[in-house]
Amino acid sequence: MRPLTPIPDFPGFSFMRPFLILLGAVILLALSLPVQAGPVQDILQEHSTILKKSSRKTIQPAIDALANSGLPQAQQVLQVWQAKDMWLRQEDGLFFKGETLPSKAIRLTDFDTGDVVGEADKKALKQLKPNSGIRALIATALVQFQLSDPDPARRAEALTAIERAPDASTLAPLSGSIGGETDATLKARKQRLERLLTISFDKDDDARIAAIESFAGDLGVDVRAALNPILTTTRRVFAGDPPVGLNIARMLKPGADALPEAEAYDLIVAAKLGPPRLTADDLRAAMLANIENGAVGGVPVADLNTDEVRIRAYAALAEAGAVPAAVTDAQATEAVKTHRFADIYEEQSQAVTDAAGAALKAIEAKVALNQGLDLGLDALSLASIYFLAAIGLAITFGVMGVINMAHGEFIMMGAYTGYVVQQVVPNYTVSIIVAIPLAFAVTFAAGVAMERLVIRWLYSRPLETLLATFGISIALQQLAKNIFGTQARPLTSPGWLDGAWVLNDVVSISYIRIAIFVLALIFLLFFLFLMKKTRLGLETRAVTQNPGMAASMGINPDRVNMLTFGLGSGIAGIAGVAIGLYAKVTSELGSDYIVQSFMTVVVGGVGNIWGTLLGATMIGALQKGIEWLNPSNTLAAQTYMIIFIIIFIQFRPRGIIALKGRAAGD
Amino acid sequence: MKNTFLMRNPSILIFLGLLALFTLAVTLMSEATGAGLISTSFVKTLGKTLCLCLIAIAMDLVWGYTGILSLGHFAFFGLGGYMIGMWLMYERTRQIVEGSLANAEIPPTAQEITDAIGTQIFGVVGSSDFPAIWAFADSLAIQLILVVAVPGLLALVFGWLAFRSRVTGVYLSILTQAMTLALALYLFQNDSGLRGNNGLSGLQNLPGAGDIPQSMVSIWFFWASALALALGYLLAAFVVSGKFGSVIRGIRDDEVRVRFLGYSVEGYKLFIFVITAMISGIAGALYYPQAGIINPAEIAPIASIYLAVWVAIGGRGRLYGAVIGAALVSLVSTWFTGGQVPDLPLGFSTIKWVDWWQVVLGLSFVLVTLFAPKGIGGLFDLLEGIRSPKRHGAPLGPDAGSLQEREAQE
Amino acid sequence: MSTLLEVSGVSVSFDGFKAINNLSFQIGEAEMRAIIGPNGAGKTTFMDIVTGKTHPDEGRVLWGEKSLSLLKMSEARIAREGIGRKFQRPTVFEDQSVHDNLLMALKNDRAPWSVLFFRPKFRNLARVEELASEIGLTDELNRKAGELSHGQKQWLEIGMLLAQEPRLLLVDEPAAGMTLAEREHTTDILVEAAKTRAVVVVEHDMEFVRRLNCKVTVLHEGSVLAEGSLDHVTKNQDVIDVYLGR
């Protein structure tokens, strides 16, 4: 449609329009003539009363009139109105767009012509202030303009707005805009949204059923969000059989689990089909309200300390007509027997509810399958964290037989190293690349120092190693607190690790967890390589099996122990960086993982890296599994997991992968 | 019989005598019964310390004598505290509720009283119903039985499972640590029925003793703690002195050999585990009314490790060592962390002991393990020059209690 | 002579290695028996099976007149049934006195409750004295076991075995690391013991075995190679091949 010429006095001279507008404006300003009413102003004037009243309940005709006027200015007017920039000139009741000038005066612009009509004092005007309810209505009305906006970004925005708040009124404009859509992606989105809106809001049941069936097996959350409301039911009670025409989900038998008798009677009361039962509170209130001369219904107040006496007093009151008669249990039971109870769909068409039920069932089966997959991924990523935390321990505890209670503090040390590096190196990618070897170096050094200074004197006394390393652990923890404070320090992951790998609406896993998984895998391979293919691995295995023999073969057990311990500690440091990336770095970071790490090693079996892997997998899977069974309570999950492990140890005291043979018994 | 037992271990009498003297001294210096030289809060601290000494004796029995490094005995301590705490809290709340309902226009029914108590106690976790475990909270007698029965039963079940499968050494330590962690995490939940992380509070107020000042109550508890410690010490000394002591030390040193002598090692371990759990329960039941509050953080694994630290520093394998260790470390810790120690200026920075005490404690613990595996108790060997072959279960240095006396007055 | 212990068709393997292979063995009451065999012949494993430390994959181990199966019993129960065992290395409780060591081993009720209230009676103390003189440690009664010499520890351990009053004594290399005089003493103790009970001695040292002067069982690769007097088995060609000839 050709835009209407703003100044009808000079039709045909459109090329001169800018000039003429200016000229016109100047003339208008100079003469301060009343503005001629245009079509927009006409509409506004027509709905002037409700505009002024500005109530969400009555405003709809005004919005509709503007939105459906077909005028090119309609969108702008709605936007101005929404932005609270529409002003009413008190003297003649005309509406303008107003801008507040620095001089506090308001510059008024005509909607139809777009011309500035003059400046006015605030006092001569009234600002229209649509409340949030009205603004939402305006936004809905604006949707149809946005859906056909030339800017694809605006169109996408409009679609998002509809997705967020689906509404019956958006269905028609959406359908209308599909034909003209040029962007393939947006078109697909529009079509999907149209089908979703059809499910919820279309008047034609066949169209809805077709739309429902078109979503068979779709995992989208939006589909379930559209289907679930169709299947919502209300529990109702009927004096006889339910009237024909109701879409009944199921009839209920009172007294069964689904509907206990007390609840059934409550329904009767709620439907006003019977008097309420006397609750303890009602009883008490009735007593309080009817105290006369120190007695209630002839019973002295001092005796009213049991329910039996109170009921007796109430009965006396009821007889005297002071209170309504209470329903007895027998009457309630009888009432429940004579009434019928049913869950009724709010949706009236049975065909639609059947289709929705079937579709949802199919979807839910698929969702369950995918949730299982998601749970598996979650468990796997948790397992890799436990594996990372425990692998260093598996080396020191498993290979060397040394309990290192300070292992958790080495993890913490690694995490803090990462934090310090990030303070120096601002680029997150570079800082992580620097932090990993540095964390290894720091904790390796700490481990070697600890082995040299403390542990090597205690090799024959494992329980005392446990206590000495515990002493180191509390000292290190407090030291970290003194240096870094008690608040959590952030260890930020590089941008490319943000986000998640989304398979569908159910299954997704964050990149950082994938990175940790990969890191765990690298360590597994590294450890295997080190133990099986290198000289140090050979010597370590020799020292583990028979230190005396190894020493006589020219291996220096001191050196091997030192290096092994340093290695275990170093890996803890790297694990610290990895854990710090997804959890906050605090001085208690290590102690949060130490018990799980020990569990991992113990459950897996000492002295075997595959055992550690299996242990981590089992504990990770178990924890996630229990959390899934009882999602609201992660504390309980940990409790049950530990109990399970204690019981598991009963059957495999030496872990999943145990050393067999005579050596194991000694 | 008793006579000969005490005659053969004169050191026990020395310990009991010193404990009695110490109790008398505190009584004479307290605010309620004496000159008022020491404050009520310090009397409470001393009373609590005696309870810690009692659990340290239990720890020494199970670790120092039997060789089971249990990192879970504070779980039993806490359970004992919870059991008595339930009665204290219920009874006191009941009295308050009944007091306030007595002024109502009509007398309350039993149900109304129960509901009101429930709302008072469990309102903080968004509930008003009594969980099943509070079924006996109104009976002091039953709760007192539960103080020993609940820790005992937990120890019995856990110990039976663990010892039966021959879990030993560090494995067992980790398992006990897991047990106490599981219990702590369980209690942290709001629906555990014990008020989640709020724990039980107001335990210092004895029901029915509202008119008696705290200074007097604190002395009562101090006496009770001293009595419990004395009895616990006697019991422990009795257990370790005879052939039973021989067997459990045999288990500590060479479990397999004891088994081939025909002793059922598991039975002995279980016996010790259960009886020490019960002692710990009693210690906890006396400790928490003096502390006033118990919450699940008290039974976190770290507490039990500290217990091992006390016993190690005091000198394990001798009862007075455990007492010295617990008294010394816990009192010195209180002193340092209480902020009473002046800061140490070093020029470039100032050492604030509140911050650095933990570091010192950790490192001194390493040093004790490395250089004095016998702990402070080992000093008595040096003093007496005894490398005596005839060292029965309870060799008591004559100075055991006097050291404690000195610390207490610091 | 009635059979005290009967082991029949017992096999056990560790990680595929057959430590004991279809072994059968019998011993009567008041009998002395020496078991010899090269390293890895299964001597120690055999003892482990009898004392309940190792559970065999198959076979039967029957005990006493009532032919009780030992396989279902715990180590402690087997010990209480009357089987005493001495390990290769002397294992005594080094932190406790010789007296306490012997008192602990003395045959008495082993249940924790009765042990807790046990106080030594005169006859117990007399028995300890008697044992001490038997093993020649009367003067050392109040010393800590850890302070004894190697040989004395071996004797103490044998004394502890005797204190248990077992019906079957399993003795693993009792003479290892002993001087000649000590060996003779050990032999005397064992021979004396064998008068009233069954004694099985595992030993490498042929001289020692000869001095015991008893029936000999030769084990090889987990089963019995030969049985008879020492002279008889030393003439057996198989035995010479696998053991003596080397």
mmCIF file with all atom_site columns, C-alpha atoms in Angstrom, chain A residues 280-281 283-284 287-288 291 296 301-307 310 397 403 405 453-455 457-458 461-472 474-479 481-483 594-596 598-599 601-602 605-606 630 633 635-636 638-640 642-643 645-647 649-651 653-655 665, chain B residues 63 67-69 71 101 104-112 158 160-171 173-191 256 301-302 305-306 308-309 312 316 352 354-363 365-366 369-371 373:
data_model
loop_
_atom_site.group_PDB
_atom_site.id
_atom_site.type_symbol
_atom_site.label_atom_id
_atom_site.label_alt_id
_atom_site.label_comp_id
_atom_site.label_asym_id
_atom_site.label_entity_id
_atom_site.label_seq_id
_atom_site.pdbx_PDB_ins_code
_atom_site.Cartn_x
_atom_site.Cartn_y
_atom_site.Cartn_z
_atom_site.occupancy
_atom_site.B_iso_or_equiv
_atom_site.pdbx_formal_charge
_atom_site.auth_seq_id
_atom_site.auth_comp_id
_atom_site.auth_asym_id
_atom_site.auth_atom_id
_atom_site.pdbx_PDB_model_num
ATOM 1   C CA . ALA A 1 280 ? -9.948  -29.395 66.760 1.00 0.00 ? 280 ALA A CA 1
ATOM 2   C CA . ASP A 1 281 ? -9.552  -25.679 66.053 1.00 0.00 ? 281 ASP A CA 1
ATOM 3   C CA . LEU A 1 283 ? -14.060 -27.092 68.548 1.00 0.00 ? 283 LEU A CA 1
ATOM 4   C CA . ARG A 1 284 ? -11.767 -24.863 70.528 1.00 0.00 ? 284 ARG A CA 1
ATOM 5   C CA . MET A 1 287 ? -15.727 -23.463 73.320 1.00 0.00 ? 287 MET A CA 1
ATOM 6   C CA . LEU A 1 288 ? -14.141 -20.023 73.565 1.00 0.00 ? 288 LEU A CA 1
ATOM 7   C CA . ILE A 1 291 ? -18.177 -19.613 77.793 1.00 0.00 ? 291 ILE A CA 1
ATOM 8   C CA . VAL A 1 296 ? -19.520 -24.316 78.301 1.00 0.00 ? 296 VAL A CA 1
ATOM 9   C CA . VAL A 1 301 ? -14.206 -24.761 81.827 1.00 0.00 ? 301 VAL A CA 1
ATOM 10  C CA . ALA A 1 302 ? -11.555 -26.441 83.961 1.00 0.00 ? 302 ALA A CA 1
ATOM 11  C CA . ASP A 1 303 ? -12.712 -29.842 82.706 1.00 0.00 ? 303 ASP A CA 1
ATOM 12  C CA . LEU A 1 304 ? -12.329 -28.986 79.032 1.00 0.00 ? 304 LEU A CA 1
ATOM 13  C CA . ASN A 1 305 ? -8.883  -30.523 78.731 1.00 0.00 ? 305 ASN A CA 1
ATOM 14  C CA . THR A 1 306 ? -9.756  -33.530 76.598 1.00 0.00 ? 306 THR A CA 1
ATOM 15  C CA . ASP A 1 307 ? -11.402 -33.735 73.204 1.00 0.00 ? 307 ASP A CA 1
ATOM 16  C CA . ARG A 1 310 ? -15.163 -30.779 74.543 1.00 0.00 ? 310 ARG A CA 1
ATOM 17  C CA . PHE A 1 397 ? 48.167  -45.173 48.750 1.00 0.00 ? 397 PHE A CA 1
ATOM 18  C CA . ILE A 1 403 ? 47.891  -42.837 53.433 1.00 0.00 ? 403 ILE A CA 1
ATOM 19  C CA . MET A 1 405 ? 45.530  -37.228 54.365 1.00 0.00 ? 405 MET A CA 1
ATOM 20  C CA . LEU A 1 453 ? 60.837  -34.638 55.642 1.00 0.00 ? 453 LEU A CA 1
ATOM 21  C CA . VAL A 1 454 ? 58.071  -36.735 57.108 1.00 0.00 ? 454 VAL A CA 1
ATOM 22  C CA . ILE A 1 455 ? 56.798  -39.779 55.318 1.00 0.00 ? 455 ILE A CA 1
ATOM 23  C CA . TRP A 1 457 ? 60.519  -41.953 58.457 1.00 0.00 ? 457 TRP A CA 1
ATOM 24  C CA . LEU A 1 458 ? 57.138  -43.568 58.842 1.00 0.00 ? 458 LEU A CA 1
ATOM 25  C CA . ARG A 1 461 ? 53.895  -47.279 60.478 1.00 0.00 ? 461 ARG A CA 1
ATOM 26  C CA . PRO A 1 462 ? 50.929  -46.611 58.187 1.00 0.00 ? 462 PRO A CA 1
ATOM 27  C CA . LEU A 1 463 ? 48.559  -45.397 60.897 1.00 0.00 ? 463 LEU A CA 1
ATOM 28  C CA . GLU A 1 464 ? 51.070  -42.839 62.056 1.00 0.00 ? 464 GLU A CA 1
ATOM 29  C CA . THR A 1 465 ? 51.582  -41.670 58.495 1.00 0.00 ? 465 THR A CA 1
ATOM 30  C CA . LEU A 1 466 ? 47.872  -41.079 58.426 1.00 0.00 ? 466 LEU A CA 1
ATOM 31  C CA . LEU A 1 467 ? 48.056  -38.894 61.515 1.00 0.00 ? 467 LEU A CA 1
ATOM 32  C CA . ALA A 1 468 ? 51.208  -37.021 60.545 1.00 0.00 ? 468 ALA A CA 1
ATOM 33  C CA . THR A 1 469 ? 49.819  -36.194 57.118 1.00 0.00 ? 469 THR A CA 1
ATOM 34  C CA . PHE A 1 470 ? 46.630  -35.126 58.807 1.00 0.00 ? 470 PHE A CA 1
ATOM 35  C CA . GLY A 1 471 ? 48.693  -32.658 60.824 1.00 0.00 ? 471 GLY A CA 1
ATOM 36  C CA . ILE A 1 472 ? 50.135  -31.328 57.582 1.00 0.00 ? 472 ILE A CA 1
ATOM 37  C CA . ILE A 1 474 ? 45.229  -28.947 58.847 1.00 0.00 ? 474 ILE A CA 1
ATOM 38  C CA . ALA A 1 475 ? 48.332  -26.770 58.794 1.00 0.00 ? 475 ALA A CA 1
ATOM 39  C CA . LEU A 1 476 ? 48.100  -26.323 55.008 1.00 0.00 ? 476 LEU A CA 1
ATOM 40  C CA . GLN A 1 477 ? 44.400  -25.635 55.152 1.00 0.00 ? 477 GLN A CA 1
ATOM 41  C CA . GLN A 1 478 ? 44.809  -22.922 57.763 1.00 0.00 ? 478 GLN A CA 1
ATOM 42  C CA . LEU A 1 479 ? 47.777  -21.509 55.864 1.00 0.00 ? 479 LEU A CA 1
ATOM 43  C CA . LYS A 1 481 ? 42.973  -19.489 54.836 1.00 0.00 ? 481 LYS A CA 1
ATOM 44  C CA . ASN A 1 482 ? 45.524  -17.036 56.198 1.00 0.00 ? 482 ASN A CA 1
ATOM 45  C CA . ILE A 1 483 ? 46.914  -16.239 52.773 1.00 0.00 ? 483 ILE A CA 1
ATOM 46  C CA . ILE A 1 594 ? 39.221  -36.449 50.246 1.00 0.00 ? 594 ILE A CA 1
ATOM 47  C CA . VAL A 1 595 ? 36.698  -38.931 51.616 1.00 0.00 ? 595 VAL A CA 1
ATOM 48  C CA . GLN A 1 596 ? 35.289  -39.669 48.167 1.00 0.00 ? 596 GLN A CA 1
ATOM 49  C CA . PHE A 1 598 ? 39.619  -42.613 49.598 1.00 0.00 ? 598 PHE A CA 1
ATOM 50  C CA . MET A 1 599 ? 36.364  -44.400 48.858 1.00 0.00 ? 599 MET A CA 1
ATOM 51  C CA . VAL A 1 601 ? 40.612  -46.141 45.935 1.00 0.00 ? 601 VAL A CA 1
ATOM 52  C CA . VAL A 1 602 ? 39.261  -48.522 48.567 1.00 0.00 ? 602 VAL A CA 1
ATOM 53  C CA . GLY A 1 605 ? 41.068  -52.037 45.042 1.00 0.00 ? 605 GLY A CA 1
ATOM 54  C CA . VAL A 1 606 ? 44.506  -50.960 46.045 1.00 0.00 ? 606 VAL A CA 1
ATOM 55  C CA . ASN A 1 630 ? 15.747  -38.673 45.382 1.00 0.00 ? 630 ASN A CA 1
ATOM 56  C CA . ASN A 1 633 ? 18.200  -34.256 48.669 1.00 0.00 ? 633 ASN A CA 1
ATOM 57  C CA . LEU A 1 635 ? 22.866  -34.931 51.351 1.00 0.00 ? 635 LEU A CA 1
ATOM 58  C CA . ALA A 1 636 ? 20.803  -38.077 51.674 1.00 0.00 ? 636 ALA A CA 1
ATOM 59  C CA . GLN A 1 638 ? 25.787  -39.109 49.965 1.00 0.00 ? 638 GLN A CA 1
ATOM 60  C CA . THR A 1 639 ? 24.625  -40.816 53.136 1.00 0.00 ? 639 THR A CA 1
ATOM 61  C CA . TYR A 1 640 ? 23.141  -43.719 51.237 1.00 0.00 ? 640 TYR A CA 1
ATOM 62  C CA . ILE A 1 642 ? 28.488  -44.292 51.997 1.00 0.00 ? 642 ILE A CA 1
ATOM 63  C CA . ILE A 1 643 ? 26.244  -46.904 53.568 1.00 0.00 ? 643 ILE A CA 1
ATOM 64  C CA . ILE A 1 645 ? 30.057  -48.646 50.219 1.00 0.00 ? 645 ILE A CA 1
ATOM 65  C CA . ILE A 1 646 ? 30.311  -49.951 53.778 1.00 0.00 ? 646 ILE A CA 1
ATOM 66  C CA . ILE A 1 647 ? 28.129  -52.864 52.756 1.00 0.00 ? 647 ILE A CA 1
ATOM 67  C CA . ILE A 1 649 ? 33.264  -53.653 51.488 1.00 0.00 ? 649 ILE A CA 1
ATOM 68  C CA . GLN A 1 650 ? 31.634  -56.617 53.257 1.00 0.00 ? 650 GLN A CA 1
ATOM 69  C CA . PHE A 1 651 ? 31.583  -58.582 50.083 1.00 0.00 ? 651 PHE A CA 1
ATOM 70  C CA . PRO A 1 653 ? 36.964  -56.260 51.407 1.00 0.00 ? 653 PRO A CA 1
ATOM 71  C CA . ARG A 1 654 ? 39.828  -55.658 49.050 1.00 0.00 ? 654 ARG A CA 1
ATOM 72  C CA . GLY A 1 655 ? 37.949  -53.763 46.417 1.00 0.00 ? 655 GLY A CA 1
ATOM 73  C CA . GLY A 1 665 ? 46.402  -62.938 52.815 1.00 0.00 ? 665 GLY A CA 1
ATOM 74  C CA . TRP B 2 63  ? 43.312  -47.416 69.340 1.00 0.00 ? 63  TRP B CA 1
ATOM 75  C CA . GLY B 2 67  ? 45.061  -51.030 67.525 1.00 0.00 ? 67  GLY B CA 1
ATOM 76  C CA . ILE B 2 68  ? 41.861  -50.005 65.754 1.00 0.00 ? 68  ILE B CA 1
ATOM 77  C CA . LEU B 2 69  ? 42.391  -46.428 64.583 1.00 0.00 ? 69  LEU B CA 1
ATOM 78  C CA . LEU B 2 71  ? 38.084  -42.076 63.086 1.00 0.00 ? 71  LEU B CA 1
ATOM 79  C CA . LEU B 2 101 ? -1.167  -22.429 77.880 1.00 0.00 ? 101 LEU B CA 1
ATOM 80  C CA . ALA B 2 104 ? -5.595  -19.713 78.241 1.00 0.00 ? 104 ALA B CA 1
ATOM 81  C CA . GLU B 2 105 ? -9.329  -19.382 78.703 1.00 0.00 ? 105 GLU B CA 1
ATOM 82  C CA . ILE B 2 106 ? -9.920  -23.101 78.565 1.00 0.00 ? 106 ILE B CA 1
ATOM 83  C CA . PRO B 2 107 ? -7.412  -25.759 79.622 1.00 0.00 ? 107 PRO B CA 1
ATOM 84  C CA . PRO B 2 108 ? -5.483  -27.332 76.741 1.00 0.00 ? 108 PRO B CA 1
ATOM 85  C CA . THR B 2 109 ? -5.910  -30.937 75.658 1.00 0.00 ? 109 THR B CA 1
ATOM 86  C CA . ALA B 2 110 ? -2.945  -33.274 75.605 1.00 0.00 ? 110 ALA B CA 1
ATOM 87  C CA . GLN B 2 111 ? -2.938  -33.087 71.819 1.00 0.00 ? 111 GLN B CA 1
ATOM 88  C CA . GLU B 2 112 ? -2.802  -29.307 71.876 1.00 0.00 ? 112 GLU B CA 1
ATOM 89  C CA . PHE B 2 158 ? 29.012  -51.242 62.072 1.00 0.00 ? 158 PHE B CA 1
ATOM 90  C CA . TRP B 2 160 ? 30.058  -56.519 63.198 1.00 0.00 ? 160 TRP B CA 1
ATOM 91  C CA . LEU B 2 161 ? 30.000  -55.696 59.491 1.00 0.00 ? 161 LEU B CA 1
ATOM 92  C CA . ALA B 2 162 ? 33.525  -54.306 59.428 1.00 0.00 ? 162 ALA B CA 1
ATOM 93  C CA . PHE B 2 163 ? 35.310  -56.842 61.639 1.00 0.00 ? 163 PHE B CA 1
ATOM 94  C CA . ARG B 2 164 ? 33.498  -59.803 60.159 1.00 0.00 ? 164 ARG B CA 1
ATOM 95  C CA . SER B 2 165 ? 34.906  -59.000 56.742 1.00 0.00 ? 165 SER B CA 1
ATOM 96  C CA . ARG B 2 166 ? 38.357  -58.580 58.303 1.00 0.00 ? 166 ARG B CA 1
ATOM 97  C CA . VAL B 2 167 ? 38.765  -54.976 57.282 1.00 0.00 ? 167 VAL B CA 1
ATOM 98  C CA . THR B 2 168 ? 41.822  -53.764 59.153 1.00 0.00 ? 168 THR B CA 1
ATOM 99  C CA . GLY B 2 169 ? 44.376  -50.993 59.329 1.00 0.00 ? 169 GLY B CA 1
ATOM 100 C CA . VAL B 2 170 ? 43.910  -47.890 57.251 1.00 0.00 ? 170 VAL B CA 1
ATOM 101 C CA . TYR B 2 171 ? 40.937  -49.430 55.458 1.00 0.00 ? 171 TYR B CA 1
ATOM 102 C CA . SER B 2 173 ? 40.085  -46.083 59.583 1.00 0.00 ? 173 SER B CA 1
ATOM 103 C CA . ILE B 2 174 ? 38.670  -44.815 56.326 1.00 0.00 ? 174 ILE B CA 1
ATOM 104 C CA . LEU B 2 175 ? 35.540  -46.861 56.801 1.00 0.00 ? 175 LEU B CA 1
ATOM 105 C CA . THR B 2 176 ? 34.950  -45.422 60.267 1.00 0.00 ? 176 THR B CA 1
ATOM 106 C CA . GLN B 2 177 ? 35.554  -41.982 58.841 1.00 0.00 ? 177 GLN B CA 1
ATOM 107 C CA . ALA B 2 178 ? 32.963  -42.701 56.182 1.00 0.00 ? 178 ALA B CA 1
ATOM 108 C CA . MET B 2 179 ? 30.541  -43.835 58.860 1.00 0.00 ? 179 MET B CA 1
ATOM 109 C CA . THR B 2 180 ? 30.779  -40.598 60.797 1.00 0.00 ? 180 THR B CA 1
ATOM 110 C CA . LEU B 2 181 ? 30.569  -38.569 57.582 1.00 0.00 ? 181 LEU B CA 1
ATOM 111 C CA . ALA B 2 182 ? 27.444  -40.446 56.560 1.00 0.00 ? 182 ALA B CA 1
ATOM 112 C CA . LEU B 2 183 ? 25.881  -39.815 59.956 1.00 0.00 ? 183 LEU B CA 1
ATOM 113 C CA . ALA B 2 184 ? 26.786  -36.127 59.910 1.00 0.00 ? 184 ALA B CA 1
ATOM 114 C CA . LEU B 2 185 ? 25.388  -35.681 56.401 1.00 0.00 ? 185 LEU B CA 1
ATOM 115 C CA . TYR B 2 186 ? 22.245  -37.509 57.397 1.00 0.00 ? 186 TYR B CA 1
ATOM 116 C CA . LEU B 2 187 ? 21.727  -35.292 60.419 1.00 0.00 ? 187 LEU B CA 1
ATOM 117 C CA . PHE B 2 188 ? 22.307  -32.187 58.316 1.00 0.00 ? 188 PHE B CA 1
ATOM 118 C CA . GLN B 2 189 ? 19.054  -32.878 56.508 1.00 0.00 ? 189 GLN B CA 1
ATOM 119 C CA . ASN B 2 190 ? 16.019  -31.100 57.796 1.00 0.00 ? 190 ASN B CA 1
ATOM 120 C CA . ASP B 2 191 ? 13.908  -34.219 57.604 1.00 0.00 ? 191 ASP B CA 1
ATOM 121 C CA . VAL B 2 256 ? 46.740  -63.468 63.273 1.00 0.00 ? 256 VAL B CA 1
ATOM 122 C CA . PRO B 2 301 ? 35.059  -36.513 60.546 1.00 0.00 ? 301 PRO B CA 1
ATOM 123 C CA . ILE B 2 302 ? 37.571  -33.851 61.532 1.00 0.00 ? 302 ILE B CA 1
ATOM 124 C CA . ILE B 2 305 ? 40.676  -37.084 63.837 1.00 0.00 ? 305 ILE B CA 1
ATOM 125 C CA . TYR B 2 306 ? 41.369  -34.463 66.465 1.00 0.00 ? 306 TYR B CA 1
ATOM 126 C CA . ALA B 2 308 ? 43.193  -39.312 67.610 1.00 0.00 ? 308 ALA B CA 1
ATOM 127 C CA . VAL B 2 309 ? 45.551  -36.334 67.705 1.00 0.00 ? 309 VAL B CA 1
ATOM 128 C CA . ALA B 2 312 ? 48.690  -39.480 70.107 1.00 0.00 ? 312 ALA B CA 1
ATOM 129 C CA . ARG B 2 316 ? 48.664  -43.857 73.422 1.00 0.00 ? 316 ARG B CA 1
ATOM 130 C CA . LYS B 2 352 ? 47.670  -13.462 65.089 1.00 0.00 ? 352 LYS B CA 1
ATOM 131 C CA . VAL B 2 354 ? 43.738  -17.056 66.294 1.00 0.00 ? 354 VAL B CA 1
ATOM 132 C CA . ASP B 2 355 ? 44.788  -17.520 62.679 1.00 0.00 ? 355 ASP B CA 1
ATOM 133 C CA . TRP B 2 356 ? 48.032  -19.336 63.186 1.00 0.00 ? 356 TRP B CA 1
ATOM 134 C CA . TRP B 2 357 ? 47.240  -21.700 66.021 1.00 0.00 ? 357 TRP B CA 1
ATOM 135 C CA . GLN B 2 358 ? 45.894  -24.334 63.643 1.00 0.00 ? 358 GLN B CA 1
ATOM 136 C CA . VAL B 2 359 ? 49.150  -24.240 61.698 1.00 0.00 ? 359 VAL B CA 1
ATOM 137 C CA . VAL B 2 360 ? 51.169  -24.611 64.872 1.00 0.00 ? 360 VAL B CA 1
ATOM 138 C CA . LEU B 2 361 ? 48.977  -27.459 66.054 1.00 0.00 ? 361 LEU B CA 1
ATOM 139 C CA . GLY B 2 362 ? 49.264  -29.289 62.739 1.00 0.00 ? 362 GLY B CA 1
ATOM 140 C CA . LEU B 2 363 ? 53.017  -28.982 62.615 1.00 0.00 ? 363 LEU B CA 1
ATOM 141 C CA . PHE B 2 365 ? 51.481  -32.915 65.607 1.00 0.00 ? 365 PHE B CA 1
ATOM 142 C CA . VAL B 2 366 ? 53.852  -33.912 62.823 1.00 0.00 ? 366 VAL B CA 1
ATOM 143 C CA . THR B 2 369 ? 54.586  -38.306 65.479 1.00 0.00 ? 369 THR B CA 1
ATOM 144 C CA . LEU B 2 370 ? 58.109  -38.132 64.142 1.00 0.00 ? 370 LEU B CA 1
ATOM 145 C CA . PHE B 2 371 ? 60.157  -37.543 67.255 1.00 0.00 ? 371 PHE B CA 1
ATOM 146 C CA . PRO B 2 373 ? 55.811  -41.454 69.083 1.00 0.00 ? 373 PRO B CA 1
#
